[in-house]
Amino acid sequence: PKDPSGSPSVDSIKIKKEVANAFVKRQKRSSQYAEYYKAPMEQMHERCENYPPCVYLSNQIGFSMAYYRFFG
């Protein structure tokens, strides 16, 4: 159905939400936030992994005791 002006009517242009979502994807905010933020325990593990004596001691007595021994 066309208007007398020759352009298609508004009803013929509309598409269902499910069809539109199939090709238009929005980025989720939570995934962006997760890229910049690391949990404190993960930061502690990375710090210990970069210091070989901490890694060695954590294998002997456990991570938390080794971490606090070197980084207090």
Coordinates of C-alpha atoms in Angstrom, one line a residue:
P1 CA 0.0 0.0 0.0
K2 CA 1.4 3.3 -1.1
D3 CA 0.4 6.9 -0.3
P4 CA -0.8 9.1 -3.1
S5 CA 2.6 10.8 -2.9
G6 CA 4.3 7.5 -4.0
S7 CA 6.1 6.6 -0.8
P8 CA 5.3 3.4 1.1
S9 CA 3.0 3.7 4.1
V10 CA 4.4 3.5 7.7
D11 CA 2.7 0.2 8.4
S12 CA 4.6 -1.5 5.6
I13 CA 8.0 -0.3 7.0
K14 CA 7.6 -1.6 10.5
I15 CA 9.3 -4.9 11.4
K16 CA 8.9 -7.1 14.5
K17 CA 11.2 -6.6 17.4
E18 CA 12.6 -10.2 17.1
V19 CA 13.6 -9.6 13.5
A20 CA 15.2 -6.3 14.3
N21 CA 17.2 -7.9 17.2
A22 CA 18.5 -10.6 14.8
F23 CA 20.8 -8.1 13.0
V24 CA 21.1 -5.2 15.5
K25 CA 23.1 -6.3 18.6
R26 CA 23.7 -3.9 21.5
Q27 CA 26.8 -4.1 23.6
K28 CA 26.2 -5.0 27.2
R29 CA 27.6 -2.6 29.7
S30 CA 28.5 -5.4 32.2
S31 CA 31.0 -6.9 29.7
Q32 CA 32.7 -3.5 29.3
Y33 CA 33.0 -3.1 33.0
A34 CA 34.4 -6.6 33.5
E35 CA 37.3 -5.8 31.1
Y36 CA 38.6 -3.0 33.3
Y37 CA 37.9 -4.4 36.8
K38 CA 39.6 -7.4 38.3
A39 CA 38.7 -8.9 41.6
P40 CA 41.1 -8.2 44.5
M41 CA 42.0 -11.8 44.9
E42 CA 42.8 -12.1 41.2
Q43 CA 45.1 -9.0 41.5
M44 CA 46.8 -10.7 44.5
H45 CA 47.4 -13.9 42.5
E46 CA 48.8 -12.0 39.6
R47 CA 51.2 -10.1 41.9
C48 CA 52.4 -13.3 43.5
E49 CA 52.7 -15.1 40.1
N50 CA 55.1 -12.4 39.0
Y51 CA 57.4 -13.0 41.9
P52 CA 59.0 -16.5 41.8
P53 CA 59.8 -16.8 45.6
C54 CA 56.1 -16.2 46.3
V55 CA 55.1 -18.8 43.8
Y56 CA 57.5 -21.3 45.4
L57 CA 56.4 -20.6 48.9
S58 CA 52.7 -20.7 48.0
N59 CA 53.2 -24.3 46.7
Q60 CA 54.7 -25.1 50.1
I61 CA 52.5 -23.3 52.7
G62 CA 49.5 -22.0 50.7
F63 CA 48.8 -18.9 48.7
S64 CA 47.5 -16.6 51.4
M65 CA 50.3 -17.2 53.8
A66 CA 52.9 -16.8 51.1
Y67 CA 51.3 -13.6 49.8
Y68 CA 51.2 -11.9 53.2
R69 CA 54.7 -13.0 53.9
F70 CA 56.1 -11.1 50.9
F71 CA 53.6 -8.3 50.3
G72 CA 52.2 -8.0 53.8

